[in-house]
Coordinates of C-alpha atoms and ligand atoms in Angstrom, one line a residue:
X1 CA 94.4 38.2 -55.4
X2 CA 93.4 39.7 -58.7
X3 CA 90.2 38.3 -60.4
X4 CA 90.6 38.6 -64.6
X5 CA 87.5 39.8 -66.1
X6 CA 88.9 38.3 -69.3
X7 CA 86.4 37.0 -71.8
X8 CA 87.0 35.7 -75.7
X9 CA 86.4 39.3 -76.8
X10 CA 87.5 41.2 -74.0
X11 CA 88.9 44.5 -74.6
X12 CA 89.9 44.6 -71.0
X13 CA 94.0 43.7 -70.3
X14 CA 94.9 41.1 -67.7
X15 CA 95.1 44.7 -65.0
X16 CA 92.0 45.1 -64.9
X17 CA 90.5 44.0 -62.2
X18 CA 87.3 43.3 -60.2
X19 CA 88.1 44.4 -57.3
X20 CA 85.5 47.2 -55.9
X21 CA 87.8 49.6 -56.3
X22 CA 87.2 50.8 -59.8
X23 CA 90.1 51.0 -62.6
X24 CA 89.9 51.8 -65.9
X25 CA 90.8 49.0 -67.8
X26 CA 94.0 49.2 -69.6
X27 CA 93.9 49.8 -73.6
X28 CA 94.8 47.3 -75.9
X29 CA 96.3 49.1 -78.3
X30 CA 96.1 47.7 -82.2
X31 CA 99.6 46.9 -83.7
X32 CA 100.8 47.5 -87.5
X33 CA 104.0 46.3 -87.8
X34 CA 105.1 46.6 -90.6
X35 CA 109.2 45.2 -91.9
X36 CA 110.9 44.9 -94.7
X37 CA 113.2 42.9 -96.2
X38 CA 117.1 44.4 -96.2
X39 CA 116.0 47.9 -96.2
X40 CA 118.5 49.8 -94.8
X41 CA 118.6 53.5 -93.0
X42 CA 121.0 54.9 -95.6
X43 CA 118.1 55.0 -97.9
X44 CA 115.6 56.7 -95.7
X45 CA 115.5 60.4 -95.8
X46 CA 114.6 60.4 -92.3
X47 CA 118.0 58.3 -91.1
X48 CA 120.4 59.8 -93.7
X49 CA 119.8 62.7 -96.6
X50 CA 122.8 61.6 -98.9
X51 CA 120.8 59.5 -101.6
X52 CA 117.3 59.5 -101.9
X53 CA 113.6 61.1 -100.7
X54 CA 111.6 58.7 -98.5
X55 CA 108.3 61.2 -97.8
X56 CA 106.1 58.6 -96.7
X57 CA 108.3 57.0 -93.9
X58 CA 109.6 60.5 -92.9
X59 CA 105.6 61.2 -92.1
X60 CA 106.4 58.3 -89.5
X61 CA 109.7 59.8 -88.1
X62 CA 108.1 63.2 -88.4
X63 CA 105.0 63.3 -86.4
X64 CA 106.2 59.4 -84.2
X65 CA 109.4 58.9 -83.1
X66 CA 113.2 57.7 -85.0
X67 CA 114.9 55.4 -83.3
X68 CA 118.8 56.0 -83.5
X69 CA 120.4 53.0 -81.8
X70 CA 118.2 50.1 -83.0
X71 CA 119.9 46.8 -84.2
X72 CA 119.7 42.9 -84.8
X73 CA 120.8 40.3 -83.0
X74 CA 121.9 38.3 -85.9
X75 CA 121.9 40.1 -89.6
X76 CA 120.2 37.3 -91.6
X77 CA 116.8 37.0 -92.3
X78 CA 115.1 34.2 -90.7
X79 CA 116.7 34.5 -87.4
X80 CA 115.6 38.4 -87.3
X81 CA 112.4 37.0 -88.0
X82 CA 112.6 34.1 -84.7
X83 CA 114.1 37.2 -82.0
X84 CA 111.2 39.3 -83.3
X85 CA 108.2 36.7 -82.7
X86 CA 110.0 35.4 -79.9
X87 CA 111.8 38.4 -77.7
X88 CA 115.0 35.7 -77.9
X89 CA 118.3 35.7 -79.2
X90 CA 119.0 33.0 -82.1
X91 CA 120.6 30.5 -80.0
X92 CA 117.4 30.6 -77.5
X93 CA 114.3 30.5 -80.4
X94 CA 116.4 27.7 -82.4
X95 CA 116.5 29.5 -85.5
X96 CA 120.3 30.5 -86.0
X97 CA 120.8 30.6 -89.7
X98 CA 118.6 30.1 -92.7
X99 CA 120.4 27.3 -94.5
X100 CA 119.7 24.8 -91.8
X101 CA 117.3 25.7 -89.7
X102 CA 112.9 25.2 -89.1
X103 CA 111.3 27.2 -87.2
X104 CA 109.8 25.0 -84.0
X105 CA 106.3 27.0 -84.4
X106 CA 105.1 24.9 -81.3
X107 CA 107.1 27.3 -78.9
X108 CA 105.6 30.6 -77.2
X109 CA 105.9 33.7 -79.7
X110 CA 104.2 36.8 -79.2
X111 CA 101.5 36.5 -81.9
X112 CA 100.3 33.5 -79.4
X113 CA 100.3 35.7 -76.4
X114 CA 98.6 38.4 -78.1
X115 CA 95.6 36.2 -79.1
X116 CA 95.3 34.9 -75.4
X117 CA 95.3 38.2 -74.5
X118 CA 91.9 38.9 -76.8
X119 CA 94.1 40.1 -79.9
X120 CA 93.2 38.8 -83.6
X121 CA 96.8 38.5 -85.0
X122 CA 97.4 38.3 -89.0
X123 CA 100.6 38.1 -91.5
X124 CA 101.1 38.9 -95.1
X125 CA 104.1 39.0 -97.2
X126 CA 107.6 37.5 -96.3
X127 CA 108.1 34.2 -93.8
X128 CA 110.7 32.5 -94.7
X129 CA 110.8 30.2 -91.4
X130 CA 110.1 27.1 -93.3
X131 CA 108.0 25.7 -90.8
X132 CA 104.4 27.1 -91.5
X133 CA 103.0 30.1 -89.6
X134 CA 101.4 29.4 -86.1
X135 CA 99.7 32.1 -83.7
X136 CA 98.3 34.1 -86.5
X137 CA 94.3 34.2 -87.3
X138 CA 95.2 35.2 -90.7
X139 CA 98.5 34.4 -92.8
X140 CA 99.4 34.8 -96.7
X141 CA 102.6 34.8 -97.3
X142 CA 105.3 34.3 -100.3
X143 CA 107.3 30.6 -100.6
X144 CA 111.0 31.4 -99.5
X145 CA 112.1 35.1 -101.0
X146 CA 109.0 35.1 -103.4
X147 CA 109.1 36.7 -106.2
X148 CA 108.9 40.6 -107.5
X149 CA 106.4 40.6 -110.3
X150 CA 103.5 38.5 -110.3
X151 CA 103.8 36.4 -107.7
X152 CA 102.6 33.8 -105.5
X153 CA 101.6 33.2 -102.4
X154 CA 100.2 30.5 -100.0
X155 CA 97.1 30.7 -98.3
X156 CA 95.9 29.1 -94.8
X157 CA 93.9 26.3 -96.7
X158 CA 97.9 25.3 -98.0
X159 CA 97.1 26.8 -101.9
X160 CA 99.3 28.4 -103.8
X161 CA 97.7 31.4 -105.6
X162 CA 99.4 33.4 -108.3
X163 CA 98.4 37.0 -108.2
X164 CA 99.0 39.9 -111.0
X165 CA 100.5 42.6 -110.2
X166 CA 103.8 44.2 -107.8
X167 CA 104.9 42.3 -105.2
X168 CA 105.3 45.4 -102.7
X169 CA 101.4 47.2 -104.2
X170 CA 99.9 43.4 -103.6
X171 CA 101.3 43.1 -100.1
X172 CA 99.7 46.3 -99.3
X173 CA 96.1 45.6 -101.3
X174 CA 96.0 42.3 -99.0
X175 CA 97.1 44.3 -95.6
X176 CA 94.3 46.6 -96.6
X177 CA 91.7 44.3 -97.5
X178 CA 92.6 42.1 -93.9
X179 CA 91.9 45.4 -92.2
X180 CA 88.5 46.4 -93.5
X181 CA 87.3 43.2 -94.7
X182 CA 88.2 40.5 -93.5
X183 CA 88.9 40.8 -89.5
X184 CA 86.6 41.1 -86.7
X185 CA 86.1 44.9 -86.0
X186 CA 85.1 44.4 -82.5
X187 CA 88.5 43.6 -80.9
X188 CA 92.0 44.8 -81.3
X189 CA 94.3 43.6 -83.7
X190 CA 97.7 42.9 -84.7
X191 CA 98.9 42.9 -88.2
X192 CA 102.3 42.2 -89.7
X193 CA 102.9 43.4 -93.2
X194 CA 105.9 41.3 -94.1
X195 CA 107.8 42.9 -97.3
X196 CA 109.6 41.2 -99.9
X197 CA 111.2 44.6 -101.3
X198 CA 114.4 45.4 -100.7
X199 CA 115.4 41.9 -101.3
X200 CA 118.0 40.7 -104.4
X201 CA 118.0 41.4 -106.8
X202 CA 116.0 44.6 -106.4
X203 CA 113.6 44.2 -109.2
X204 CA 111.5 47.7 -109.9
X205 CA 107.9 48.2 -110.1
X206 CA 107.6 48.8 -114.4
X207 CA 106.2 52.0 -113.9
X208 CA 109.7 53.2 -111.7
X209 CA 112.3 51.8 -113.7
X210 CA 113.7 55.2 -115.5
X211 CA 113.2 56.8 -112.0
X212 CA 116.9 57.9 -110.7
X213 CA 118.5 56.8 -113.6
X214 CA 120.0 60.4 -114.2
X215 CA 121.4 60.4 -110.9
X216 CA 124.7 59.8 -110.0
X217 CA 125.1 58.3 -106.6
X218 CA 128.3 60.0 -104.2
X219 CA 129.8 56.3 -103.4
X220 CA 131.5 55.7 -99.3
X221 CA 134.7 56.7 -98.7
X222 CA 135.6 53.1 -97.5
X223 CA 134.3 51.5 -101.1
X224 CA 137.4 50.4 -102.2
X225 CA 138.6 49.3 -98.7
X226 CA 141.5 46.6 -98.3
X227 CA 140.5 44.8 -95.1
X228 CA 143.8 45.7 -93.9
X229 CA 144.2 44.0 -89.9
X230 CA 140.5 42.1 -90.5
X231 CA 141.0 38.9 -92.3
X232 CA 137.1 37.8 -92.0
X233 CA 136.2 40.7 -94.0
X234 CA 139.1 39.9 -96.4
X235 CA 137.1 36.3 -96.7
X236 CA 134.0 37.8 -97.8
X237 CA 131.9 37.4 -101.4
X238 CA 129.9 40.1 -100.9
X239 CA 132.1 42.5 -102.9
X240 CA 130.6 44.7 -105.9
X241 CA 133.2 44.6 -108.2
X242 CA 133.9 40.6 -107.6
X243 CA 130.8 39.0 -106.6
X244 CA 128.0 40.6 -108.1
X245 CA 126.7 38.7 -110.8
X246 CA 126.7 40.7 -114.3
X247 CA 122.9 39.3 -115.2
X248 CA 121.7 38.7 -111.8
X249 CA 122.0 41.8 -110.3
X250 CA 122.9 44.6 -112.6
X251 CA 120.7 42.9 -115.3
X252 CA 123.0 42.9 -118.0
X253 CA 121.9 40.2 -119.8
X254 CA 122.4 38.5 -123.2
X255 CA 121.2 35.2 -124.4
X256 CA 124.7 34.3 -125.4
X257 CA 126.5 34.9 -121.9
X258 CA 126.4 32.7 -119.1
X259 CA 126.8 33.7 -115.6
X260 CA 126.2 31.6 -112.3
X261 CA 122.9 33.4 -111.4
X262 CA 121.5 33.4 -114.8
X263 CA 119.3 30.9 -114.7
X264 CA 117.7 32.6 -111.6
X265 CA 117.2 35.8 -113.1
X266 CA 115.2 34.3 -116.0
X267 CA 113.3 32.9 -113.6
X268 CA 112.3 35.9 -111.7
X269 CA 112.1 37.9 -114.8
X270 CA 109.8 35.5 -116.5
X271 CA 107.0 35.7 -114.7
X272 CA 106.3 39.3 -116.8
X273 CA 103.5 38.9 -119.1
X274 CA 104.4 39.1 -122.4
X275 CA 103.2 42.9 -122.5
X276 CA 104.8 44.1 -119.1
X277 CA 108.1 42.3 -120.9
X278 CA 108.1 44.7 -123.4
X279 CA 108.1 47.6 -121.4
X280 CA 110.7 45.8 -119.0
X281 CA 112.8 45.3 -122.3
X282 CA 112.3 48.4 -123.5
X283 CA 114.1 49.7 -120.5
X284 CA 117.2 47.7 -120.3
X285 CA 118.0 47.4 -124.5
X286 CA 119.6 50.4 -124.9
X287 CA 121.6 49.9 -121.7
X288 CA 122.9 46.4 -122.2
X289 CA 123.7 47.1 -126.0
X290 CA 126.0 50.6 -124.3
X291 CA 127.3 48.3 -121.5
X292 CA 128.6 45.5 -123.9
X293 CA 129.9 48.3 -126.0
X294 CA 131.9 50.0 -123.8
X295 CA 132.7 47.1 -121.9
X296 CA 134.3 48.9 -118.3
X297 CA 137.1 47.3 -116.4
X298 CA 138.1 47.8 -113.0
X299 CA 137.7 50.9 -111.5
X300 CA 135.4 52.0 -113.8
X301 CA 133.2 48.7 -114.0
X302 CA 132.9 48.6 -110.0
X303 CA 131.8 52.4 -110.2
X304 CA 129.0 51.4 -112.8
X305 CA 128.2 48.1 -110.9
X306 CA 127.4 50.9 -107.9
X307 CA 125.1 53.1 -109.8
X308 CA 123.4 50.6 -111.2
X309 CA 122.6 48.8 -107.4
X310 CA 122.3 51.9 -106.1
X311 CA 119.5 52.9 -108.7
X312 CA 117.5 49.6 -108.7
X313 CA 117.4 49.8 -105.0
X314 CA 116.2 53.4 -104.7
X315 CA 113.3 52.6 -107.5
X316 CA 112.5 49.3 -105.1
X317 CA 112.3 52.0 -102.3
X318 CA 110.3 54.5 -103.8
X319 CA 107.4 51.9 -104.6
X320 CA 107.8 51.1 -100.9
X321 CA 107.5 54.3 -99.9
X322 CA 104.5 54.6 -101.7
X323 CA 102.9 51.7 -99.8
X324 CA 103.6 52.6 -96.5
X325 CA 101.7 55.6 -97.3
X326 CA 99.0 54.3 -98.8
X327 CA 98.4 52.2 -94.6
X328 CA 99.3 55.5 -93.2
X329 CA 96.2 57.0 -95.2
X330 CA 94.0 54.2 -94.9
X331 CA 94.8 54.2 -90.6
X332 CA 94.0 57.7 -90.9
X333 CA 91.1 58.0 -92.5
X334 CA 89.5 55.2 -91.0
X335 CA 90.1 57.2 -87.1
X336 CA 92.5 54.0 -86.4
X337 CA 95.7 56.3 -86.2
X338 CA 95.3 57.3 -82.5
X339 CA 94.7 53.8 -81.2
X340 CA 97.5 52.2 -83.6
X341 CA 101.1 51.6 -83.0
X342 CA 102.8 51.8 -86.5
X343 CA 106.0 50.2 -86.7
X344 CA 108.1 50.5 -89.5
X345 CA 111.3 48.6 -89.6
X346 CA 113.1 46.3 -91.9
X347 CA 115.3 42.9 -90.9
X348 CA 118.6 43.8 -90.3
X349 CA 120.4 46.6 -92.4
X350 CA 122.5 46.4 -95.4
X351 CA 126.0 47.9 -97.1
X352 CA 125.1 50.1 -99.8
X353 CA 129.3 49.9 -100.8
X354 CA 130.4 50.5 -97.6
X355 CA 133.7 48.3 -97.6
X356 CA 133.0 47.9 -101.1
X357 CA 129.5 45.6 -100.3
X358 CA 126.4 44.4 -100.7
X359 CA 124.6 42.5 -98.5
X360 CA 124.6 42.5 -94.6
X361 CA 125.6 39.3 -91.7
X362 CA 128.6 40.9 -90.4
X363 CA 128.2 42.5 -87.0
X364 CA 129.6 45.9 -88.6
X365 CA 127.7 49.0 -87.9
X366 CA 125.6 49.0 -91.7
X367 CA 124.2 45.7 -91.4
X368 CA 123.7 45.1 -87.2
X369 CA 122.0 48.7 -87.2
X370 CA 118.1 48.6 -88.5
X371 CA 115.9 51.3 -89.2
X372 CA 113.2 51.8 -86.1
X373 CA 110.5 54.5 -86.8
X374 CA 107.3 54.4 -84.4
X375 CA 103.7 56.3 -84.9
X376 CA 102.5 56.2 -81.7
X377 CA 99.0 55.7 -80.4
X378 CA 98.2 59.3 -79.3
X379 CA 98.8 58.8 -75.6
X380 CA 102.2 58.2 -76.1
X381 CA 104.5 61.3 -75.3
X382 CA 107.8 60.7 -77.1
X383 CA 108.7 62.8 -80.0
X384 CA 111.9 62.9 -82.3
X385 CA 115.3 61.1 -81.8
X386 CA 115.3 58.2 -79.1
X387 CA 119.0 57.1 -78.5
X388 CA 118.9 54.3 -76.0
X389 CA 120.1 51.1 -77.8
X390 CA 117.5 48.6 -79.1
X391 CA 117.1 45.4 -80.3
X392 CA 114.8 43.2 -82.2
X393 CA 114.2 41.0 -79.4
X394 CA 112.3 44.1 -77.3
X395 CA 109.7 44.4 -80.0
X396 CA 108.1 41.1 -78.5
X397 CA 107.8 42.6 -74.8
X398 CA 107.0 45.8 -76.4
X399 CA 103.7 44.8 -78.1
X400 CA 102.8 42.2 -75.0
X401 CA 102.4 45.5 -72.6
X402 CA 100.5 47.5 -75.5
X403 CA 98.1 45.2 -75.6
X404 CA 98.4 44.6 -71.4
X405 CA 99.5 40.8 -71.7
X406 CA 102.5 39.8 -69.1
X407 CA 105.8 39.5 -70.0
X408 CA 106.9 35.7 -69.7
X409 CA 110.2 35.7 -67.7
X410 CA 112.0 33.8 -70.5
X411 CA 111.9 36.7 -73.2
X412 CA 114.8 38.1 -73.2
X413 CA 114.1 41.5 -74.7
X414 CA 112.7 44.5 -73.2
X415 CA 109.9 46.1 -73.4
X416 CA 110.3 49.9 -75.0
X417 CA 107.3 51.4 -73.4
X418 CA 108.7 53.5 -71.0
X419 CA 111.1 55.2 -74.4
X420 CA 107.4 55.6 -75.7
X421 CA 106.4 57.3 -72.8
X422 CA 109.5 59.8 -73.3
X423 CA 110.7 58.3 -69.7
X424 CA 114.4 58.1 -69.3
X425 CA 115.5 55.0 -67.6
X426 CA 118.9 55.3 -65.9
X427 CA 119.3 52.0 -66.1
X428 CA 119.3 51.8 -69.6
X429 CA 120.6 48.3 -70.7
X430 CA 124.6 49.4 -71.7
X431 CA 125.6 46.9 -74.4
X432 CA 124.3 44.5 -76.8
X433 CA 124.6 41.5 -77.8
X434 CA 125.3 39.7 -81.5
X435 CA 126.0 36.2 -82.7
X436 CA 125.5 35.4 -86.5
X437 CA 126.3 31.7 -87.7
X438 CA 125.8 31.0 -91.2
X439 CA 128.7 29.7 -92.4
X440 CA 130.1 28.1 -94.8
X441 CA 127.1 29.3 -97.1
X442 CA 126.7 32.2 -99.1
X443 CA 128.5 35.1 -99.0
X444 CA 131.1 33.6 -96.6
X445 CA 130.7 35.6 -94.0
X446 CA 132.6 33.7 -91.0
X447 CA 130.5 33.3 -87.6
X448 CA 130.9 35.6 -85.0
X449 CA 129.8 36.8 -82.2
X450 CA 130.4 40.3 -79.9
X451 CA 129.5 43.4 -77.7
X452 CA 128.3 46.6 -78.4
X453 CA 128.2 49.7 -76.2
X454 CA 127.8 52.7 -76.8
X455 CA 131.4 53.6 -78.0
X456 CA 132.6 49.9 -78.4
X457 CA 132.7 46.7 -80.2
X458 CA 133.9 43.7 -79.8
X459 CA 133.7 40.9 -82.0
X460 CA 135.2 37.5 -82.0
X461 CA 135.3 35.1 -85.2
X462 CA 135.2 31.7 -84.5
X463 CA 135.0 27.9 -86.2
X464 CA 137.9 28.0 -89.2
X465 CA 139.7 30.9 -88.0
X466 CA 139.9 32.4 -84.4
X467 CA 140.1 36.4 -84.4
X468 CA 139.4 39.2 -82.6
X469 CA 138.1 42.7 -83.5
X470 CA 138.1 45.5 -81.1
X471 CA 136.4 48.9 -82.5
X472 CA 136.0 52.8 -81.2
X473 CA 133.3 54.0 -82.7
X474 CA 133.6 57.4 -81.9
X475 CA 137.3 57.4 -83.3
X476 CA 136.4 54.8 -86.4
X477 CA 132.8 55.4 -87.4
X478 CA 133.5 53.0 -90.0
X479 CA 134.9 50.3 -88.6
X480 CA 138.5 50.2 -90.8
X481 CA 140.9 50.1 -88.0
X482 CA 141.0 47.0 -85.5
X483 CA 142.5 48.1 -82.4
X484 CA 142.5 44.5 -81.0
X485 CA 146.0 43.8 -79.5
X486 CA 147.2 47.6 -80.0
X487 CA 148.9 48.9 -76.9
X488 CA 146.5 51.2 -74.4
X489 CA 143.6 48.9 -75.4
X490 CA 143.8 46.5 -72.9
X491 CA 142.1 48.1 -70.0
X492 CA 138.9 48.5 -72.8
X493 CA 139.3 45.3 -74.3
X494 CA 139.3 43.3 -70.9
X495 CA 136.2 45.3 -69.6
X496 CA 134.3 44.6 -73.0
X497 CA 135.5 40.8 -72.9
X498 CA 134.0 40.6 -69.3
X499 CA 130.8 42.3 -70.5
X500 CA 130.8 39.8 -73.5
X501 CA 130.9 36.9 -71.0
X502 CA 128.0 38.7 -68.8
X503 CA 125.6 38.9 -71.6
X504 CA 126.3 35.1 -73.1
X505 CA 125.7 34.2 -69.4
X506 CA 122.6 36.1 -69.1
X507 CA 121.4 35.1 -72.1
X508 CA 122.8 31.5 -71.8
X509 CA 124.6 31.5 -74.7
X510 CA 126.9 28.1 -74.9
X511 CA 128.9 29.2 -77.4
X512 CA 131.9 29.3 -75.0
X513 CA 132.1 25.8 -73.7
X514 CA 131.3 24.4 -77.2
X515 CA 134.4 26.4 -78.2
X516 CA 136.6 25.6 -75.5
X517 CA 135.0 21.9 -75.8
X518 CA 136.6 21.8 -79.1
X519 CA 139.5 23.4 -77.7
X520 CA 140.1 20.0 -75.6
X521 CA 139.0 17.4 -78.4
X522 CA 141.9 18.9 -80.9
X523 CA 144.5 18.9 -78.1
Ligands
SGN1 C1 119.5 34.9 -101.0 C2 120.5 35.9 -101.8 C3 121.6 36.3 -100.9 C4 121.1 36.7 -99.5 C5 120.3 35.6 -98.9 C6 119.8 35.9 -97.5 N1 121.0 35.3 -103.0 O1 120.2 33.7 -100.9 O2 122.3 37.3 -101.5 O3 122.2 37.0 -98.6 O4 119.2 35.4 -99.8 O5 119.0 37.0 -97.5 S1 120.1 35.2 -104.3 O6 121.0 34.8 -105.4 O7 119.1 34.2 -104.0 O8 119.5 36.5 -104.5 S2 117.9 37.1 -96.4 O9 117.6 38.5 -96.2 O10 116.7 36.4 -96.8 O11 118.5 36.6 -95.1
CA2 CA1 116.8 40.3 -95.1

């Protein structure tokens, strides 16, 4: 049997044995992982080249490796959140949606098993698991969203603090500070640097807001698509023209007009100082007094809507940007580059007008898909493009090997090490896995669940309407034609329905006899 030399600070992993034969003992490798919130590939230079430059995560693609097949389990927030700490789909970690759910922090997550295994583990920035954190050393993070400027955050003792400055800069100044301050320099760590940025209602840092604002943005061929043959995308509020809110989101706003969301976007702007709202007025005057003016309808109001998302989201970027460099420098100068994984990636992806959108949830391509760019410590071989398919729940395993912990049977993810390694596995998982579930709520996005392969999807609404969706993604990059029920697609559709029911029975997935228990109870 194998003896573990393990002690509180050991730097040793759980392979290293005693035995006379003599081993190395395995690196622990420090972790930086950092996410953000609803930042989506389109808008990294490194992913796509249409909109905007994103130098400082294409250092990361550049020099690490991009992944090109990485997605969520379930586009939402919170449960992206519970498959990352836990390596389990939503239905397994218990948080499926963030309107209902608390996170059951008593139950294993990775942080945990990365402080048995010697690690110190710290997070700052975005929670939003209701519950408070457990597993971590460290934590500071934001109440709910949090806010953009000047916001607050809680603290281990159960404080809120209100700090001056950027949300995305103060994030970074506290990841920093953890780093070279604060933890215990004589064993490995893991930090996660939780983002608030890209989140609604894409509020700039002051000193970005004219950035882009001469640019016009080339808009998606499907933005003014009719949902033709897909009736849960029909039932959407997630639409630009219709549901984004004139103050809100485009910031349009006027003492004497009310909108739903006003309220909450004088709440969010008012926590400017009275001199960083004058610069912030400055700004927006001259635009609001033009919009009013002018007053577009339409066409031409759901083309301005655009720009104007599509500009406060690239400024939100760019100060991100900006941030991730500033780790990357501090990693490097301090030698910690070579023994640091560097994750970048955000929580699920997002529609920037694709279908006419905002926002994310459905299992469509814009929001399942994440952005997945690695540094790798410097015995790690890969390089470039890696195109197996991913998924949030192998970022668990993934960090448990780095840091030469075992792999509890019950995650459910994979570990990614051997892609690190540049090895090729030929046997590759082949599809994925989805299931998103809040609803009613918020953008009215109706629960579904489905398969992904490689060329495939299938996708299966459920609870107040009971549809299918059948996808070739080589044929229909963007997802506008549902094939589901079209002659010569029943040989695909049968062997995708069969691989739907292998994953929700290896993932035990109940989803099918609640359904077909309701089935019986309506009968
Ligand atoms: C808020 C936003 C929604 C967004 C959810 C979930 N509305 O409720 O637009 O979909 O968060 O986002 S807002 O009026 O409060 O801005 S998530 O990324 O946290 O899951
Ligand atoms: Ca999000």
């Amino acid at each position: 049997g194998q003896i573990l030399c393990l002690g509180a600070a050991a730097l040793a992993a759980t392979t290293a044995s005693c035995s006379t034969e003599k081993k190395a003992p395995a690196k622990q490798y420090n972790i930086v992982y950092i996410m953000t919130d609803d930042h989506t590939a389109q808008m990294m230079s490194c992913y796509d080249t249409r909109y905007i430059e994103t130098p400082n995560l294409d250092r990361i693609a550049n020099d690490g490796v991009k992944f090109t097949n990485s997605f969520v389990a379930n586009s939402l927030s919170g449960p992206s959140r519970a498959c990352m700490l836990t390596g389990k789909h939503s239905h397994a970690n218990g948080f499926t949606d963030n309107t209902t759910c608390v996170f059951d922090g008593s139950q294993q997550t990775m942080p945990k098993l990365l402080q048995k295994a010697g690690y110190q583990t710290a997070i700052i920035g975005k929670w939003h698991l209701i519950s408070l954190p457990t597993g971590f050393d460290h934590w500071e993070i934001v109440p709910e969203q949090g806010d953009y400027y000047n916001p607050d955050f809680i603290t281990m003792d159960n404080d809120t603090i209100q700090k001056q400055g950027y949300i995305t800069n103060l994030i970074t100044d506290m990841s920093i500070d953890w780093m070279e301050n604060q933890r215990d320099k004589s064993r490995p760590f893991c930090l996660f640097i939780h983002h608030k940025a890209i989140h609604r209602n894409w509020l700039p840092e002051l000193k970005y807001l004219s950035l882009y604002e001469d640019k016009t943005f080339p808009m998606p061929d499907n933005f003014y698509d009719d949902y033709e043959g897909r009736p849960a995308a029909a039932a959407q509020e997630m639409n630009i023209l219709k549901d984004m809110d004139i103050i809100y989101d485009t910031k349009m706003y006027r003492k004497d007009k009310d909108t739903r969301l006003k309220g909450a976007y004088e709440a969010y702007v008012g926590r400017l100082n009275p001199e960083e709202r004058k610069v912030y007025d400055a700004f927006y005057e001259p635009l609001i007094e033009d919009f009013y003016k002018k007053n577009p309808q339409g066409k031409e109001l759901a083309e301005w809507k655009y720009q104007r998302y599509m500009r406060d989201y690239a400024k939100v970027v760019k100060s991100l940007d900006d941030n991730v460099g500033r780790v990357l420098d501090y990693l490097k100068e301090k030698g910690l580059l070579d023994n640091t994984l560097v994750v970048y990636t955000s929580d699920q992806g997002f529609y920037m007008g694709e279908h006419g959108w905002f926002d994310k949830r459905f299992m469509y391509e814009e929001s399942m898909h994440t952005p997945l760019i690695m540094h790798l410590p410097k015995d790690f071989k890969a390089k470039g493009d890696i195109p197996q398919m991913v998924q949030n729940i192998d970022y668990a395993p993934t960090f448990l090997e780095l840091a030469g912990a075992p792999i509890p049977e019950d995650i459910q993810g994979v570990s990614l090490v051997p892609l690190l390694k540049g090895e090729k596995p030929a046997d590759w998982r082949k599809s994925l896995y989805y299931h998103f579930y809040e609803y009613p709520a918020e953008h009215m996005v109706k629960r579904h669940y489905g398969v992904r392969t490689d060329r495939y999807k299938l996708i299966h609404f459920y609870n107040d309407i009971d549809v299918w969706e059948l996808y070739d993604l080589k044929e229909d990059p963007t997802e506008m034609h549902n094939l589901f029920g079209q002659p010569g697609y029943e040989k695909i559709t049968e062997e995708l329905k069969a691989e739907l029911v292998k994953l929700q029975t290896q993932y035990k997935d109940p989803i099918e006899a609640k359904l077909k228990q309701q089935q019986e109870a309506q009968k």
